[in-house]
Coordinates of C-alpha atoms in Angstrom, one line a residue:
X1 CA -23.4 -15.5 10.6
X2 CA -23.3 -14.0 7.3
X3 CA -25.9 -13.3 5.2
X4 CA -26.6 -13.4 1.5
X5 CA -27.2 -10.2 -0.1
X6 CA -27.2 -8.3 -3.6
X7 CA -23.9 -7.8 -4.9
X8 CA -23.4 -4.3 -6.6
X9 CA -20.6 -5.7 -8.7
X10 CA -24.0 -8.0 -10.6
X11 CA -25.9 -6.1 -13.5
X12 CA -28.8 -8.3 -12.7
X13 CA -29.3 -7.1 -9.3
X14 CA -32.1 -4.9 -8.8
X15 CA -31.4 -2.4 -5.7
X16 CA -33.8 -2.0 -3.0
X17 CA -34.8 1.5 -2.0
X18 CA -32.3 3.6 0.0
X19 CA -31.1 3.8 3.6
X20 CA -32.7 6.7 4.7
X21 CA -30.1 9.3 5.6
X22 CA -27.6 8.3 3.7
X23 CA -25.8 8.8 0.3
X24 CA -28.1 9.6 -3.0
X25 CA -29.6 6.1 -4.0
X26 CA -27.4 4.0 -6.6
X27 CA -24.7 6.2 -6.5
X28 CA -23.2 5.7 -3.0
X29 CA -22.6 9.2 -3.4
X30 CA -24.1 12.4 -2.8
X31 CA -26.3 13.9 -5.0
X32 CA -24.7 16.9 -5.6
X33 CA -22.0 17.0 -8.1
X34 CA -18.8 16.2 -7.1
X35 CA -16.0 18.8 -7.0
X36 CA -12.5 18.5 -7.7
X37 CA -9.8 17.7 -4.8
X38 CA -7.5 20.1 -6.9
X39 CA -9.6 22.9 -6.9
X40 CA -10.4 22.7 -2.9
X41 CA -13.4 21.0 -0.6
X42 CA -16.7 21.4 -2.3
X43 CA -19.2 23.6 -0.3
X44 CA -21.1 21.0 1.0
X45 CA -18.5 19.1 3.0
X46 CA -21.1 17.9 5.6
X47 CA -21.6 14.7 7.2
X48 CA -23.5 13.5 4.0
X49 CA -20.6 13.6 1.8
X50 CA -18.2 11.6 4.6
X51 CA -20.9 8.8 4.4
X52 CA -20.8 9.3 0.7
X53 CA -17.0 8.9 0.5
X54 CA -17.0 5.7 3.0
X55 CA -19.3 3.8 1.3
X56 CA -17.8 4.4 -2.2
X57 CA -14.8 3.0 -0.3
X58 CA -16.1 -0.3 0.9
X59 CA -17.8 -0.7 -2.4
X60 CA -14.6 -0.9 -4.0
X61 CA -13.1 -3.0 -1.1
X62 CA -16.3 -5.9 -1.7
X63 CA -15.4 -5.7 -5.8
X64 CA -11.9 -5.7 -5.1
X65 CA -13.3 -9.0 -2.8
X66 CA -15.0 -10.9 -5.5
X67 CA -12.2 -9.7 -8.1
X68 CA -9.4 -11.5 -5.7
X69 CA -12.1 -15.1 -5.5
X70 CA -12.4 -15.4 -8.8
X71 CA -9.1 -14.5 -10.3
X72 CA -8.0 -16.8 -7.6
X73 CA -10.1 -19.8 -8.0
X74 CA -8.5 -20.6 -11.3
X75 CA -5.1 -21.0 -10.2
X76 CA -4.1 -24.4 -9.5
X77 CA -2.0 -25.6 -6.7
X78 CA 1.2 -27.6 -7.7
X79 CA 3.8 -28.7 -6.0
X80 CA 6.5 -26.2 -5.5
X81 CA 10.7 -26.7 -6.5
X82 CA 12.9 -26.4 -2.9
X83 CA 10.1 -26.1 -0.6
X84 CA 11.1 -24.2 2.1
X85 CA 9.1 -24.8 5.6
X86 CA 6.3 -23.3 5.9
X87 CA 5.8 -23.1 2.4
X88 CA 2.7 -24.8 0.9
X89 CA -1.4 -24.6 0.4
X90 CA -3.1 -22.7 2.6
X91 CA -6.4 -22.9 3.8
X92 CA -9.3 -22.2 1.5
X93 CA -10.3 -18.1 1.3
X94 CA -13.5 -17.1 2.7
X95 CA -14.3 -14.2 1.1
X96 CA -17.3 -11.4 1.6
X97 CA -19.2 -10.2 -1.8
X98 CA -21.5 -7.6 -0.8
X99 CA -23.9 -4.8 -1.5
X100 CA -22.5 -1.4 -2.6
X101 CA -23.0 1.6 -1.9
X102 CA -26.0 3.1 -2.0
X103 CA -28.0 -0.1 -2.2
X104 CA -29.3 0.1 1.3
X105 CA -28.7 -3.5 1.9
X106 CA -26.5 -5.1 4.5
X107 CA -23.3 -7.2 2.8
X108 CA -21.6 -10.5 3.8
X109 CA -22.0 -13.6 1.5
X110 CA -19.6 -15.5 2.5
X111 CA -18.1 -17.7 -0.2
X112 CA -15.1 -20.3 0.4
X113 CA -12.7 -20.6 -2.4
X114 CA -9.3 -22.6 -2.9
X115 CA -6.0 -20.7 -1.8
X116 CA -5.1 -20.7 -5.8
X117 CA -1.4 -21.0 -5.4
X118 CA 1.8 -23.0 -4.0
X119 CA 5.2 -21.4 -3.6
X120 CA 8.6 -22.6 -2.9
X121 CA 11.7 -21.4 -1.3
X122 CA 12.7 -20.2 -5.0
X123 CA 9.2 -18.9 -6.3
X124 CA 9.1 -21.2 -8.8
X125 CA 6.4 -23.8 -9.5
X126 CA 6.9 -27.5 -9.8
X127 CA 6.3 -27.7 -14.1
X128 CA 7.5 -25.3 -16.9
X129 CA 3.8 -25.2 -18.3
X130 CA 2.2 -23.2 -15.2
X131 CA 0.9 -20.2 -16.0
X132 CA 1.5 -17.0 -14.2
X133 CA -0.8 -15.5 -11.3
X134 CA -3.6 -13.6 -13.7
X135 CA -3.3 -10.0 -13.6
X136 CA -6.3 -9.0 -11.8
X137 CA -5.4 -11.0 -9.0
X138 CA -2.4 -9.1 -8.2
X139 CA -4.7 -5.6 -8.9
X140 CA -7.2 -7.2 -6.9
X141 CA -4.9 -7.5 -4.2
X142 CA -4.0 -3.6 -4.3
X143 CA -7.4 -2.2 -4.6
X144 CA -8.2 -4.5 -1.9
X145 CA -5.2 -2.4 0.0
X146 CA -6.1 0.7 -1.4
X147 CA -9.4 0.3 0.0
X148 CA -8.9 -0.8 3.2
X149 CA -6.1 2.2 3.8
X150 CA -8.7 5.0 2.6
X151 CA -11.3 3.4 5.4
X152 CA -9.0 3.1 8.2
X153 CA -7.5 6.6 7.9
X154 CA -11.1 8.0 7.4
X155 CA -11.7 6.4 10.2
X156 CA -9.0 8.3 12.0
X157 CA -9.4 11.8 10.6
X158 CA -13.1 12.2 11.0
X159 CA -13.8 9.7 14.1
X160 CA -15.5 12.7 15.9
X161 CA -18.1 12.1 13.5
X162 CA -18.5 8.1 13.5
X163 CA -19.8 5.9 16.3
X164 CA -16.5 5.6 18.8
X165 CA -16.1 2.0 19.6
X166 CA -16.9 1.1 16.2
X167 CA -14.1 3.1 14.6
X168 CA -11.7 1.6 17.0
X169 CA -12.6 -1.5 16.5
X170 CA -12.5 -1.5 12.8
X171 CA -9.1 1.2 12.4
X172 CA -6.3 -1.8 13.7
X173 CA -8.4 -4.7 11.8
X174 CA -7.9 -2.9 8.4
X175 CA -4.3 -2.3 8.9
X176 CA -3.8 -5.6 10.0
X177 CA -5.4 -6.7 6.9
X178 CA -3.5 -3.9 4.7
X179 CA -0.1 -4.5 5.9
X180 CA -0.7 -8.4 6.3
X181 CA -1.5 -8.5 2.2
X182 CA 1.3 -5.7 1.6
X183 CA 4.3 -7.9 3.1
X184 CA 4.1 -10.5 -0.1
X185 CA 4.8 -7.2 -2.5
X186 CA 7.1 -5.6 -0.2
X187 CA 9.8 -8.4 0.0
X188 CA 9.4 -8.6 -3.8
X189 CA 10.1 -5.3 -4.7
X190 CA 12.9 -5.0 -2.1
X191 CA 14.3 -8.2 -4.1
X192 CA 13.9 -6.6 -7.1
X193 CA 15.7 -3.5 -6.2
X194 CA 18.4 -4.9 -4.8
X195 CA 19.8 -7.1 -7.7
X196 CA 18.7 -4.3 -9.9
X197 CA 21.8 -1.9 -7.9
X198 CA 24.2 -5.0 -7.6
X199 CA 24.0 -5.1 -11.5
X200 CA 24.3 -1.6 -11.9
X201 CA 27.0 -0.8 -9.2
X202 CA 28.7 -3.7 -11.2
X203 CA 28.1 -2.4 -14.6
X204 CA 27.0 -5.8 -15.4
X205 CA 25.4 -5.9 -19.2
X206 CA 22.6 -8.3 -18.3
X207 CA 20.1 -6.8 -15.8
X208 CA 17.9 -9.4 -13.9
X209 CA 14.5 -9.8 -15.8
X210 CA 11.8 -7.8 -13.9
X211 CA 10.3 -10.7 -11.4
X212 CA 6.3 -10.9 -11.4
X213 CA 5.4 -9.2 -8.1
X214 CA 2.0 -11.8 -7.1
X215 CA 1.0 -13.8 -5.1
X216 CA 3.5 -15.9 -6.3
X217 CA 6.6 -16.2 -8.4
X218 CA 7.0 -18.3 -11.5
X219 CA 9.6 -19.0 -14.2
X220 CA 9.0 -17.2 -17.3
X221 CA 11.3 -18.3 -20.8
X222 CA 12.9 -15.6 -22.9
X223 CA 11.5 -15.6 -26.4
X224 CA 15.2 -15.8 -28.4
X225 CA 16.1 -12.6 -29.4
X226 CA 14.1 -10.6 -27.3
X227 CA 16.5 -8.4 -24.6
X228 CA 16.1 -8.5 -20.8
X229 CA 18.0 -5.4 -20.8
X230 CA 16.4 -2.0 -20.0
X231 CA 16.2 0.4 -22.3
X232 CA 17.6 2.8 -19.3
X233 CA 20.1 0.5 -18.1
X234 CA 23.4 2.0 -17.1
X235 CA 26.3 1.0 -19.7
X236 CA 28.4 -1.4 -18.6
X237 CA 32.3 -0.7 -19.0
X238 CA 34.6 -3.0 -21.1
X239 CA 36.0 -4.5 -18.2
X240 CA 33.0 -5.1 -15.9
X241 CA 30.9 -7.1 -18.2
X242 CA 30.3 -9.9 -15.3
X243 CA 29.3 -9.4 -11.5
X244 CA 32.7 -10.0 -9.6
X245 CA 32.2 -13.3 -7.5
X246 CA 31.3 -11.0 -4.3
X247 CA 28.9 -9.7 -6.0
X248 CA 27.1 -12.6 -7.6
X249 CA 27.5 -14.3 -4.3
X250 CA 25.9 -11.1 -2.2
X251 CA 23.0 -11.5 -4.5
X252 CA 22.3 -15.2 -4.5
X253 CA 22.3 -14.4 -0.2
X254 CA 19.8 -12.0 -0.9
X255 CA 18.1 -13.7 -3.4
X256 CA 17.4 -16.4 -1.0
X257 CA 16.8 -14.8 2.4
X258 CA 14.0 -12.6 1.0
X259 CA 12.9 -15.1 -1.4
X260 CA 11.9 -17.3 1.6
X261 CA 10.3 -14.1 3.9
X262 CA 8.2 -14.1 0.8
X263 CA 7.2 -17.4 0.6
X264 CA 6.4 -16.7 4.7
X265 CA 4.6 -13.9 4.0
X266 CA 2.4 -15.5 1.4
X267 CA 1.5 -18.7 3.6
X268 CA 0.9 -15.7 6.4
X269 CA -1.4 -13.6 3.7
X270 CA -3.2 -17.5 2.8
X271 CA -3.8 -18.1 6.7
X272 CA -5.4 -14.5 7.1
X273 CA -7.3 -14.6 4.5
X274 CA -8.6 -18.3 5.7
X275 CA -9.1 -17.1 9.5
X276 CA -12.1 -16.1 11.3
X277 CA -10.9 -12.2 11.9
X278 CA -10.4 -11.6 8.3
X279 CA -14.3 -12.6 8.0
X280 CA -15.0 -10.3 10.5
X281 CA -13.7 -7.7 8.9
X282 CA -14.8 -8.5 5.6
X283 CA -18.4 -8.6 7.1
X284 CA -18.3 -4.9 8.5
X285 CA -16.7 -3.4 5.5
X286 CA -19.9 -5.0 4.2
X287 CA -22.1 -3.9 6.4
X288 CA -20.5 -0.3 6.3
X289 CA -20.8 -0.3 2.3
X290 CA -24.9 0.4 2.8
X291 CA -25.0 2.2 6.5
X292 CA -22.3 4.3 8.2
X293 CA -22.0 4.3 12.1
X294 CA -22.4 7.9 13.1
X295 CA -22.0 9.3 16.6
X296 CA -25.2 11.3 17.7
X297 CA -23.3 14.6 16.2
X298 CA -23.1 13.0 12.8
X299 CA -26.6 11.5 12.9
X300 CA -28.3 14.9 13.8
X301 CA -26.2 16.2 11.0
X302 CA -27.3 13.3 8.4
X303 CA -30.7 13.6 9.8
X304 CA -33.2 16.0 7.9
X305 CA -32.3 19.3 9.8
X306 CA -33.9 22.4 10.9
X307 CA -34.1 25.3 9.0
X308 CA -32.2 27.1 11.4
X309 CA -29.8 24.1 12.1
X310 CA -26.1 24.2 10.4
X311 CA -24.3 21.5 8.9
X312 CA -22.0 19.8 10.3
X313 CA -18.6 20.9 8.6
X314 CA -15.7 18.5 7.7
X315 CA -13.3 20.6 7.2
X316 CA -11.9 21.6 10.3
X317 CA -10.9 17.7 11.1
X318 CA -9.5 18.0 7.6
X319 CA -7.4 21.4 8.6
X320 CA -6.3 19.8 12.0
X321 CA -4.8 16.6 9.7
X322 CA -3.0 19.0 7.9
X323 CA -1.5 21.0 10.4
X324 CA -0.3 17.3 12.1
X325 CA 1.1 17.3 9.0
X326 CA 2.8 21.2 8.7
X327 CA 4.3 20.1 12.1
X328 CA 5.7 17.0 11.2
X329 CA 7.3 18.1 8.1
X330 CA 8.6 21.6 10.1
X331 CA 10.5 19.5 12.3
X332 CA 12.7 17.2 9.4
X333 CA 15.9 18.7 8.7
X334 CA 14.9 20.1 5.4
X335 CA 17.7 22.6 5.2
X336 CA 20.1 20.2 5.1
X337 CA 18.1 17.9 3.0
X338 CA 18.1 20.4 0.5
X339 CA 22.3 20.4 0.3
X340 CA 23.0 17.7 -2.4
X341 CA 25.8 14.9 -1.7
X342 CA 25.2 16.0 2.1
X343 CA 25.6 12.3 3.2
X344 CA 23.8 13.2 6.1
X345 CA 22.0 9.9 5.4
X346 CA 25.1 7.5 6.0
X347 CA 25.5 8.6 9.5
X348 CA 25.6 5.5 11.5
X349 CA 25.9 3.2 8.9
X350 CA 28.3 1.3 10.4
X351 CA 26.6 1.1 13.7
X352 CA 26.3 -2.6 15.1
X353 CA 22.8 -2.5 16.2
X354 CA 20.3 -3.9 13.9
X355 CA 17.4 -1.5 14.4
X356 CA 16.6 0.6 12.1
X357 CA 18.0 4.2 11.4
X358 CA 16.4 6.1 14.2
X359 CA 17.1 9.4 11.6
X360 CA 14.3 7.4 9.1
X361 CA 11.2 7.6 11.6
X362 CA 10.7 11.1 11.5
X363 CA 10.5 10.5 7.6
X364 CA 8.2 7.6 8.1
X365 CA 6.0 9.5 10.5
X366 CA 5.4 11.9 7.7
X367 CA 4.9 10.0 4.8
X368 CA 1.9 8.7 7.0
X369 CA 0.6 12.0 7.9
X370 CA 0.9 12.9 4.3
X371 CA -1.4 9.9 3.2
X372 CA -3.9 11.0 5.9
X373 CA -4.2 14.6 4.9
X374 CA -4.4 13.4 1.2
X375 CA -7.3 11.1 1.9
X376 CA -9.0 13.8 4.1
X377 CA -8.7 16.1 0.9
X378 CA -10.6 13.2 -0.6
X379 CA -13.0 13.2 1.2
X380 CA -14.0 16.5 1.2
X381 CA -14.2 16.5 -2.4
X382 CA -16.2 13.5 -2.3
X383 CA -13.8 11.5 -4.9
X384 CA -15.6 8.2 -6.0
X385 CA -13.1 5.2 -5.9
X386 CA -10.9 4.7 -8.7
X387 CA -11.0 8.9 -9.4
X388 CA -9.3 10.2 -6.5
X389 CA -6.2 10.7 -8.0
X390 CA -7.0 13.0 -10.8
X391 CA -7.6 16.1 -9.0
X392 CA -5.0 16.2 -6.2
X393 CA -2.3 18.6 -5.4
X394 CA 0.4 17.8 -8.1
X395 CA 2.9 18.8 -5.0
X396 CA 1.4 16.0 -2.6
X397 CA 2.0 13.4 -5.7
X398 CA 5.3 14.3 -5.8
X399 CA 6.2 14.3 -2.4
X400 CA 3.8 11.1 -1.8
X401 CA 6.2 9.5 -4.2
X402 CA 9.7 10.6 -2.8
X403 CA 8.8 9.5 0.5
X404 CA 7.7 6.0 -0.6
X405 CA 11.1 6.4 -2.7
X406 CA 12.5 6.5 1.0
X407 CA 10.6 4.1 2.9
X408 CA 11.7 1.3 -0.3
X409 CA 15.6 2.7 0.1
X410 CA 15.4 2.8 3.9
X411 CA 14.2 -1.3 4.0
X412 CA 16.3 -2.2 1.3
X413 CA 19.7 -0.3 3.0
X414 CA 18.4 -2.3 6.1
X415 CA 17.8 -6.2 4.2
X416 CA 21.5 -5.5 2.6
X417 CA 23.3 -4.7 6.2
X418 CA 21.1 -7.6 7.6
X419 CA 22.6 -10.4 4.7
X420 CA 26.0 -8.8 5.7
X421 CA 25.5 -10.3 9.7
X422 CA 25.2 -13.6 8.0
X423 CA 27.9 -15.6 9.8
X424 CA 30.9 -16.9 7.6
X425 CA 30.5 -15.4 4.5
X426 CA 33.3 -14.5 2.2
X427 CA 35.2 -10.8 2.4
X428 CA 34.1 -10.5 -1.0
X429 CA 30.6 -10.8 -0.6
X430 CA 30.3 -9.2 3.0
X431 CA 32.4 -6.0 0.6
X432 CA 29.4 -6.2 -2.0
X433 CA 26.5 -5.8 0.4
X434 CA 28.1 -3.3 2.3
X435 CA 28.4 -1.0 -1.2
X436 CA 25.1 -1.9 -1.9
X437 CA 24.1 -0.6 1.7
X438 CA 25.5 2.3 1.1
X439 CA 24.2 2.7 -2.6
X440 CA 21.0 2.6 -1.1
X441 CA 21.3 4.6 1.9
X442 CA 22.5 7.5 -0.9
X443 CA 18.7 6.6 -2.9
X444 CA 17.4 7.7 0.8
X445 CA 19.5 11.4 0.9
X446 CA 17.9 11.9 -3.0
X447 CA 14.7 10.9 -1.7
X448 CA 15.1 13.4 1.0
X449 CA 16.7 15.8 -1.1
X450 CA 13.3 15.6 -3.7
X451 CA 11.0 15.1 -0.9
X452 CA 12.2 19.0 0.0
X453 CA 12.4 20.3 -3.3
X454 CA 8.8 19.3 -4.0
X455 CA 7.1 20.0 -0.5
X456 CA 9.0 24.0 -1.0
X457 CA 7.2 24.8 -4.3
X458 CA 3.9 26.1 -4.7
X459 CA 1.0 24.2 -5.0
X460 CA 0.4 23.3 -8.1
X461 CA -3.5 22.2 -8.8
X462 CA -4.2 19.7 -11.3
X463 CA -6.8 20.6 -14.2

């Protein structure tokens, strides 16, 4: 059962001395100053700065906690316009505030709050007066991600160094938990992208209005005057001021197939948040935020050593991440994702079976890889949470980026051919999603084709 602790997030808690062993007190770092990602591993990349790094890590994951319960709590539940099934309240979320790190105390105050929000089949609530999900909820949400991501691959990376069973016992929870909250976003944004190309494959001069991307959707009122339009939109021609009826129709299909997998996937995100394993795992993050379960090669490293004793060095698990990494990328077809218009990425595209592009998983395998070896660089520099950004290889950013460019074409391609299998729908329409399919299978060859052009510079190190 959970206990009550201090919570690091409170200025009137006073912090018990520190674990022994572990990070610098108050700090949940080491004491030593911290070096710059950008400018390589600092030279004390021991065992002391991992425990550093993961407890800064589940710090942020307990504020990111208490961030999501409150910001939540004030959010009524209403009745929802075109309920679709399975749409409705949740059950309440139980929620872990805990210590941070270097408190030295043990986390896990469990604390049951209302689910906060009700969403129909078409995102909207029941009244024109409901106010929109706050903002920190749906930044609580990601930091909650961001957190739980940086443990887990941690986890992986540097496992040598933690206790076994625990790591593989926590790894799968924490992406359960990261790609359970991530689904809600996901269908959003896919949403959003999609009526975005309709519009401009159609050269239509209204653009959709942006769609808040929470926990859930709500009607919002145009002020008069004010333009919906981006200020990058394409121009429309004189004759296409309209979508065509295909193409208003492919988008209503859309609009509601992936409207209701987002209303699923928020009732799914509600029930795990509500649901014993999500305590669980809120309880160990807490627990990991004030002591780190080493194997008996990290403890004798954290332990006060001998004079003659050397530290135990993270940087070759960080080197073998990266050369996972080398690999992976060395095997991609980057020569001929360096020709532009190659259309390499249209092969197959009118292939019956449903599964995705087996040409995308090599791609997906290393944007993955790419996110480890990044959070490995981390590491090493000892990055507190919220900073990790500002020091890293400018070349990693920019190939991080095209590959989530990739991933987002690559699902949406796949959600367009999927409304296209609908049965009975007009020629028209069933013409419209399949040039949006292939709009978007073209975002994934200039995704490729920046992933290569960035990956072949030099590293470029930010200041």
């Amino acid at each position: 059962m959970a206990q009550r602790h201090l919570d690091p997030t409170d200025p009137a808690a006073t912090a018990p001395p520190p674990h022994p062993g572990s990070a610098s007190a108050g700090t949940g770092t080491n004491a030593t100053a911290r070096g710059d990602a950008g400018a390589g591993p600092r030279a004390d990349a021991d065992t002391d700065a991992l425990v550093g790094y993961l407890r800064a890590q589940a710090t942020e994951f307990l504020r990111a906690l208490r961030r999501h319960r409150e910001s939540g709590t004030g959010a009524g539940t209403a009745p929802a316009t075109g309920t679709a099934p399975g749409a409705g309240t949740g059950p309440g979320a139980r929620k872990g505030a805990g210590a941070g790190a270097g408190t030295g105390t043990h986390a896990g105050a469990a604390t049951r709050t209302g689910t906060g929000t009700h969403a129909g089949a078409n995102g909207t609530y029941g009244g024109p007066d409901r106010a929109a999900p706050p903002a920190d909820d749906v930044d609580a949400a990601r930091a909650l991600r961001r957190a739980a991501r940086r443990i887990s691959a941690t986890l992986h990376t540097f496992q040598p160094l933690l206790d076994a069973e625990w790591a593989e016992e926590m790894r799968p929870e924490l992406a359960w938990l990261s790609g359970t909250l991530a689904m809600e976003h996901a269908y959003a944004s896919r949403l959003e992208r999609l009526l975005q190309a309709l519009h401009r494959l159609s050269g239509s001069t209204a653009f959709p209005a942006p769609r808040p991307v929470g926990r859930s959707t709500v009607t919002t009122t145009v002020p008069p005057g004010v333009s919906t339009v981006p200020a990058a939109a394409h121009p429309a021609s004189a004759n296409r001021g309209n979508l065509t009826v295909g193409a208003a129709k492919a988008g209503a299909l859309l609009d509601r197939q992936l409207t209701l997998a987002r209303t699923r996937a928020h009732s799914t995100a509600l029930q795990a948040l509500g649901s014993s394993r999500f305590h669980a795992v809120a309880d160990k993050v807490a627990l990991l935020a004030s002591e780190v379960p080493l194997s008996s090669t990290g403890r004798g490293a954290a332990a006060a050593p001998r004079p003659d004793a050397a530290p135990v060095d993270l940087r070759p698990l960080a080197t073998a991440a990266q050369e996972r990494l080398t690999d992976a990328v060395a095997a991609l077809p980057l020569v001929t994702a360096g020709s532009p218009y190659n259309a390499e990425a249209l092969v197959q595209g009118l292939s019956p079976d449903p599964a995705p592009h087996p040409q995308d998983a090599p791609w997906h395998q290393v944007r993955l890889l790419l996110r480890l070896h990044r959070y490995a660089l981390e590491a090493l520099a000892g990055a507190e949470a919220g900073e990790a950004d500002d020091g890293v290889d400018v070349r990693l950013l920019a190939a991080g980026e095209a590959l989530n460019r990739h991933r987002d074409a690559a699902e949406a391609a796949a959600a367009a051919a999927q409304a296209a299998r609908t049965p009975r729908i007009a020629p028209a329409t069933a013409y419209a999603l399949g040039v949006l399919h292939a709009d978007q299978r073209h975002e994934v060859e200039a995704a490729r084709y920046a992933f290569q052009h960035s990956w072949r510079k030099e590293p470029i190190r930010l200041p």
